[in-house]
PDB file of C-alpha atoms in Angstrom:
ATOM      1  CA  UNK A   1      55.806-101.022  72.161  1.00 45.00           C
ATOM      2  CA  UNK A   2      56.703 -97.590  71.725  1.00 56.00           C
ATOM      3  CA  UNK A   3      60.051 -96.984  69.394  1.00 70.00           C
ATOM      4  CA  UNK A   4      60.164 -93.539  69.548  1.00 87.00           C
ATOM      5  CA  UNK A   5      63.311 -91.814  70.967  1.00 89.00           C
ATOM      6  CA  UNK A   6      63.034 -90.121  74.399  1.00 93.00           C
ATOM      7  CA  UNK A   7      65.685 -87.547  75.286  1.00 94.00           C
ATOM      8  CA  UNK A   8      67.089 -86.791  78.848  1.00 95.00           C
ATOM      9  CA  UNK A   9      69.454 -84.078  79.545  1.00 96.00           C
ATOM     10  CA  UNK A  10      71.333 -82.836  83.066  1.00 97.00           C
ATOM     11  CA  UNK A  11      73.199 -80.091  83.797  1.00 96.00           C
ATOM     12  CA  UNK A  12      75.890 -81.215  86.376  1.00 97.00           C
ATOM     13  CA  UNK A  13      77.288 -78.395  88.404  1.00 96.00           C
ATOM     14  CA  UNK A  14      81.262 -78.065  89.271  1.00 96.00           C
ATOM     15  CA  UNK A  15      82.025 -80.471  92.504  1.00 95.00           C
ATOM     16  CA  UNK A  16      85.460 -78.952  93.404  1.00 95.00           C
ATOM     17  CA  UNK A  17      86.891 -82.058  92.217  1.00 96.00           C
ATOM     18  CA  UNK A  18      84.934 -82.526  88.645  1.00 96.00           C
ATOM     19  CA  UNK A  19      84.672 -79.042  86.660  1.00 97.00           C
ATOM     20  CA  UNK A  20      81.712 -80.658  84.360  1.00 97.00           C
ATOM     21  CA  UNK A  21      80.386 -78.035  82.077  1.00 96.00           C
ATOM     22  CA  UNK A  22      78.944 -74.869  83.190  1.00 92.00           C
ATOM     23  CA  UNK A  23      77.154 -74.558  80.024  1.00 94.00           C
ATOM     24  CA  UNK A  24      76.181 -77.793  78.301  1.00 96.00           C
ATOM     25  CA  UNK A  25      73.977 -80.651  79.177  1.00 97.00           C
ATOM     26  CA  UNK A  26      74.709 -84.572  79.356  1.00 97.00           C
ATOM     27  CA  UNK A  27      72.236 -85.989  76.683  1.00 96.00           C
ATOM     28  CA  UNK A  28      70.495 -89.523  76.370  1.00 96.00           C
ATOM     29  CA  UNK A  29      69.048 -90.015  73.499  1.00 95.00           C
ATOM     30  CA  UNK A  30      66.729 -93.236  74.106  1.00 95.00           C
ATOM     31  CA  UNK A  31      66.518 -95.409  71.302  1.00 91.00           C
ATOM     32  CA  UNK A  32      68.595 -93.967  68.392  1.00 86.00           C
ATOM     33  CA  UNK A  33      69.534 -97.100  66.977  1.00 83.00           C
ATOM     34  CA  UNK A  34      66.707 -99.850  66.681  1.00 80.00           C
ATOM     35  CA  UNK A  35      69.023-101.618  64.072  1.00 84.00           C
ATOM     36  CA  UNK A  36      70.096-105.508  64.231  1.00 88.00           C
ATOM     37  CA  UNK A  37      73.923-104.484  63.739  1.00 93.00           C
ATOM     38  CA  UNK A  38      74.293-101.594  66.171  1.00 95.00           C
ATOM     39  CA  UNK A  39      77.767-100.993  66.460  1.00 96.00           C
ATOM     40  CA  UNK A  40      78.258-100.866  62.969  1.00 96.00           C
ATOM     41  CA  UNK A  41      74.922 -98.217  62.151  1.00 96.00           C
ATOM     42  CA  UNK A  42      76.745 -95.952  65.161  1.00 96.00           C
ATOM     43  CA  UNK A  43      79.846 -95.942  63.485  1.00 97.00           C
ATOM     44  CA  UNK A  44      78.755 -94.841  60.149  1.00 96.00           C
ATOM     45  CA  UNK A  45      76.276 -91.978  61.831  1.00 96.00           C
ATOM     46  CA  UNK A  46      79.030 -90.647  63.759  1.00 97.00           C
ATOM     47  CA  UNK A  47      81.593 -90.782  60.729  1.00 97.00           C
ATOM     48  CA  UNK A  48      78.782 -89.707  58.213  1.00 97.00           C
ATOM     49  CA  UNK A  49      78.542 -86.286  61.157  1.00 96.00           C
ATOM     50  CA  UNK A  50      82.164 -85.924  61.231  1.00 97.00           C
ATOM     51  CA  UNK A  51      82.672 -87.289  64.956  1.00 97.00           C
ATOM     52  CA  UNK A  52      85.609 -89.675  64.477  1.00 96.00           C
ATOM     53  CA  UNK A  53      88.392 -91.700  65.756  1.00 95.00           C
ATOM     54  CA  UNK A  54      85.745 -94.386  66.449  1.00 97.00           C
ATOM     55  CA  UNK A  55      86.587 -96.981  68.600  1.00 97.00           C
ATOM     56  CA  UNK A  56      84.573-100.247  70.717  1.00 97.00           C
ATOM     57  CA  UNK A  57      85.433-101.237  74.106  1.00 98.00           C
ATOM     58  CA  UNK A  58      83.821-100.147  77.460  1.00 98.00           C
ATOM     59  CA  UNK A  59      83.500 -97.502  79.997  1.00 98.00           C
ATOM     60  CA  UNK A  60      86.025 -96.461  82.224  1.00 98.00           C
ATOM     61  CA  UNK A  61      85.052 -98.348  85.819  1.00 98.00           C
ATOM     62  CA  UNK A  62      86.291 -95.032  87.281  1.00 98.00           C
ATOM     63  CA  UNK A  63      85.899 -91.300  87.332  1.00 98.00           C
ATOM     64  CA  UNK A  64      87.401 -89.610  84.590  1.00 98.00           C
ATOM     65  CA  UNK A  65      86.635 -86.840  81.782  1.00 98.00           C
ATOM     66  CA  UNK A  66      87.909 -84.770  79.001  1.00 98.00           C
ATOM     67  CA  UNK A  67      88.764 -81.542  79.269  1.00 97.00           C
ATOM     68  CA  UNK A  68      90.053 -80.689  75.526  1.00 97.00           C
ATOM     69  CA  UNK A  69      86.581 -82.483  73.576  1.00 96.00           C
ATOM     70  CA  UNK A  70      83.331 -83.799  73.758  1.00 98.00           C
ATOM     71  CA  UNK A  71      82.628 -86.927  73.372  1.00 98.00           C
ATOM     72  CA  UNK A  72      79.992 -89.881  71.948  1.00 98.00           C
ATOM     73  CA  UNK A  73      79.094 -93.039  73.166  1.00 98.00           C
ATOM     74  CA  UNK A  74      76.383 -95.049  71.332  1.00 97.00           C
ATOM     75  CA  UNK A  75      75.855 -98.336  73.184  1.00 97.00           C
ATOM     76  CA  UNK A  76      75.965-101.275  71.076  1.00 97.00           C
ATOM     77  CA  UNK A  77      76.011-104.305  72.991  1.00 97.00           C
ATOM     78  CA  UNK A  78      74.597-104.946  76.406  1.00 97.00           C
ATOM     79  CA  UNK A  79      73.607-102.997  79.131  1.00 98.00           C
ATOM     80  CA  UNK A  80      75.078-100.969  81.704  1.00 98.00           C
ATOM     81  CA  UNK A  81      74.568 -98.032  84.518  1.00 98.00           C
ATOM     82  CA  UNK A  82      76.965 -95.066  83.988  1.00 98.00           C
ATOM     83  CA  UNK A  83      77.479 -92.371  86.452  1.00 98.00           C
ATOM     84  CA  UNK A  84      77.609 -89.435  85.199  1.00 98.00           C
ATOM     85  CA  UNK A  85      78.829 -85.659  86.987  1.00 98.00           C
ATOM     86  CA  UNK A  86      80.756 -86.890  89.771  1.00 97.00           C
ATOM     87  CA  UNK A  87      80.638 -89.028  92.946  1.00 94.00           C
ATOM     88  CA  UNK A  88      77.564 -86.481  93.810  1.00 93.00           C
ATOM     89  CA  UNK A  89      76.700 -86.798  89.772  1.00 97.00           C
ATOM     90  CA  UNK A  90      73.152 -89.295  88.752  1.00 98.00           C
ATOM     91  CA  UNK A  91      73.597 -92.905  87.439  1.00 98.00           C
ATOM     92  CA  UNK A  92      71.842 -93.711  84.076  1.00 98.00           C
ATOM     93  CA  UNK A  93      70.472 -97.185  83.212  1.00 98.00           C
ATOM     94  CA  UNK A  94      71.535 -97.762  79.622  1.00 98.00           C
ATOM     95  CA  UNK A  95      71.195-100.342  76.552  1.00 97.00           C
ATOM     96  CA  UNK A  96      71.784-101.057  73.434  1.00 96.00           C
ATOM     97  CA  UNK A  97      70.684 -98.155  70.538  1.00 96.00           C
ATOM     98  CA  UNK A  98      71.150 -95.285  73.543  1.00 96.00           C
ATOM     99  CA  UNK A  99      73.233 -92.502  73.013  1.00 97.00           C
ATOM    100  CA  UNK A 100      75.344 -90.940  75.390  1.00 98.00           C
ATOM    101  CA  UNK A 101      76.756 -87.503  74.055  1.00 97.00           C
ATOM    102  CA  UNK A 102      79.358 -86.167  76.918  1.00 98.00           C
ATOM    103  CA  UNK A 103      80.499 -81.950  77.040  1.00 98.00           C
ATOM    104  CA  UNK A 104      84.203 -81.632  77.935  1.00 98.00           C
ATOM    105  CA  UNK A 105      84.412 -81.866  81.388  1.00 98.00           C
ATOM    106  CA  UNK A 106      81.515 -83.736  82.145  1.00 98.00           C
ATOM    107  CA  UNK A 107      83.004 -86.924  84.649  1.00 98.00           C
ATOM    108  CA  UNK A 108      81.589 -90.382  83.337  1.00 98.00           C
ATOM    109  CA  UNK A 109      82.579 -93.932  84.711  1.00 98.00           C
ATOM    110  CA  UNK A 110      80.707 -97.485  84.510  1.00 98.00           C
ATOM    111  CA  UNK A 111      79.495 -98.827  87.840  1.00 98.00           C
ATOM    112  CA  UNK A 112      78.435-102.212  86.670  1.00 98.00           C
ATOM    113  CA  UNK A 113      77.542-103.458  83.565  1.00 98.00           C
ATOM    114  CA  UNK A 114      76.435-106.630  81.514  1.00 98.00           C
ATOM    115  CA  UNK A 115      79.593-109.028  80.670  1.00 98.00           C
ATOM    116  CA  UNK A 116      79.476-108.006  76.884  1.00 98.00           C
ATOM    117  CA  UNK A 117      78.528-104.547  77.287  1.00 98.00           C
ATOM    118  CA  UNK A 118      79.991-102.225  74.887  1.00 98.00           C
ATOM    119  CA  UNK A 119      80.065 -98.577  73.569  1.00 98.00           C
ATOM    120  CA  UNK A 120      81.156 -97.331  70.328  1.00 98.00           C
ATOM    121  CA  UNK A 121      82.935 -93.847  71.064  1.00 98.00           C
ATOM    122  CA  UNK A 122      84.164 -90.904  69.055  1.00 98.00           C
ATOM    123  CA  UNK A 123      84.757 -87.532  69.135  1.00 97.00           C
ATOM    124  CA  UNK A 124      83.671 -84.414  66.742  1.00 96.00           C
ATOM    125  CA  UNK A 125      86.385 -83.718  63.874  1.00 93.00           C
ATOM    126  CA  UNK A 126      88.101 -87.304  65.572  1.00 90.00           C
ATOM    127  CA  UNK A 127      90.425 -84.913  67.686  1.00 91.00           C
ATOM    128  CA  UNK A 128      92.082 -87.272  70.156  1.00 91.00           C
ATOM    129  CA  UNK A 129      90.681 -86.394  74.166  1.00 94.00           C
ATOM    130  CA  UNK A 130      92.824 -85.981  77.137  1.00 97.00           C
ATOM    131  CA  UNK A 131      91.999 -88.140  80.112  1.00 96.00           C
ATOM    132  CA  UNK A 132      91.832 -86.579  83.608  1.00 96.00           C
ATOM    133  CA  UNK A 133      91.180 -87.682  87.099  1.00 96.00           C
ATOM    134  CA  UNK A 134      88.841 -85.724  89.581  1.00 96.00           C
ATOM    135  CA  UNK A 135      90.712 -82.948  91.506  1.00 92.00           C
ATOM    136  CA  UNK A 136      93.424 -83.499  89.283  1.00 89.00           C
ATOM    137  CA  UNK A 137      94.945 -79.942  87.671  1.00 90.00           C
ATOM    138  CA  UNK A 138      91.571 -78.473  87.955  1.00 94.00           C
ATOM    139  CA  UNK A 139      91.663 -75.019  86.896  1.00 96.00           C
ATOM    140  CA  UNK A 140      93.762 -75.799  83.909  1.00 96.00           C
ATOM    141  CA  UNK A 141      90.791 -78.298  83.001  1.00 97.00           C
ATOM    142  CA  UNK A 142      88.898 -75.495  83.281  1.00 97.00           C
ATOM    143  CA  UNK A 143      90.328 -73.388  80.921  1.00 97.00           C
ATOM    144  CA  UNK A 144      90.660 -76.011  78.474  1.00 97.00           C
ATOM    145  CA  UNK A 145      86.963 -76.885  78.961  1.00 97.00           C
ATOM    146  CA  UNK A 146      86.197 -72.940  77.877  1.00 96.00           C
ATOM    147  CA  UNK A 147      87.583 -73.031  74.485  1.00 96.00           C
ATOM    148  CA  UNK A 148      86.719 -76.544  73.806  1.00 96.00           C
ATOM    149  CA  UNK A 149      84.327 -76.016  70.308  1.00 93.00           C
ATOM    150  CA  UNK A 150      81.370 -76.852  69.709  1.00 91.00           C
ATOM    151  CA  UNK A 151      80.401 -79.190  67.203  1.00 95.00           C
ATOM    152  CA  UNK A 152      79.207 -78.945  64.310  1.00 92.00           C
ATOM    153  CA  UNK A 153      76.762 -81.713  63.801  1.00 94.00           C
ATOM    154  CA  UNK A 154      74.604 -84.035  66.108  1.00 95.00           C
ATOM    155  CA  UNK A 155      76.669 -86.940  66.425  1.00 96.00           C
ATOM    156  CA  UNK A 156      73.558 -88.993  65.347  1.00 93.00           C
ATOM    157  CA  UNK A 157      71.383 -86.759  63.138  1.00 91.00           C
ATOM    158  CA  UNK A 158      73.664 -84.339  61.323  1.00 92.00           C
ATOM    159  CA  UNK A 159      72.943 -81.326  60.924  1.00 91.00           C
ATOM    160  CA  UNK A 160      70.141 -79.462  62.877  1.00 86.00           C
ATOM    161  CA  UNK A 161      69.541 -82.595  65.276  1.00 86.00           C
ATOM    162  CA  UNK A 162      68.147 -82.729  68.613  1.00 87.00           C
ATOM    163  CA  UNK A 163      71.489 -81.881  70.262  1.00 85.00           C
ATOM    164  CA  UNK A 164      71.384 -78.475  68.727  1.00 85.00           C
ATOM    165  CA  UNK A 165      67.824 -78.382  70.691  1.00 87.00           C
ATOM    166  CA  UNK A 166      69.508 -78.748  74.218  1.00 87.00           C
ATOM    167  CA  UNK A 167      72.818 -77.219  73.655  1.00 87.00           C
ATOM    168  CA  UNK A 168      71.491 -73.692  71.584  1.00 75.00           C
ATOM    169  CA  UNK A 169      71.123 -72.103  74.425  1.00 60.00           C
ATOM    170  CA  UNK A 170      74.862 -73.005  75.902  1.00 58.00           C
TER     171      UNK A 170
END
């Protein structure tokens, strides 16, 4: 069996509904967490690389994104698939010790899932998100979305992580 992370990234363009980001990828990272108490490993890595407010629960079963942060989801129970980008976006087949790592803007929502699927979530510096609804106040998302900074560590691996490797060129 091969434990090795695998990393998949898309860049979602703007629907007229969902902004997404014009510059930054979705990223899976496959495998982060081959640990026997994930949701507890997650939290400390994302902590440890200064993305806080941590929290456990689920995915949204609806459309939705952030227009003032990024944001991190490490799955920690379960197993789900996650559309991500808009109605027109790409579902993702996810389990436990993925991680999701969301740009501003980017829509996510969970179209079915495992009855104890969960996520641990955070965001970098722990600066509280906004919630928004496609097609809702769009070009003010957009705006927002602009300025929204970038981190500075891989919610995962710290400094100089893979992240860094598919948003560098952002």
């Amino acid at each position: 069996m091969n434990n090795a992370i695998e990393i998949e990234t898309r860049l979602f363009a703007d629907d007229g509904r969902t902004p997404n980001n014009p510059r930054l990828p979705l990223v899976v990272v496959r495998r982060a967490s081959m640990v026997s108490e994930p949701a507890d490993w997650f939290e400390q890595q994302f902590i440890s690389s200064n993305w806080r407010g941590c929290w456990r629960w689920t995915v949204y079963p609806y459309h939705h994104f952030h227009s003032t942060n990024h944001e991190v989801l490490g799955v920690s129970r379960g197993t789900a698939s996650l559309m991500f980008g808009g109605e027109q976006g790409e579902e993702f087949k996810v389990k436990v010790g993925d991680v999701i790592v969301i740009p501003a803007g980017v829509s996510h929502k969970r179209v079915d899932g495992s009855d104890d699927f969960q996520v641990v979530g955070a965001y970098p510096d722990g600066k509280e998100p906004d919630l928004i609804l496609p097609g809702y106040d769009l070009e003010a998302a957009r705006r927002r979305i602009a300025h929204v900074a970038f981190p500075e560590q891989d919610p995962v691996f710290g400094v100089g992580g893979p992240l860094f490797d598919h948003w560098k060129n952002a």
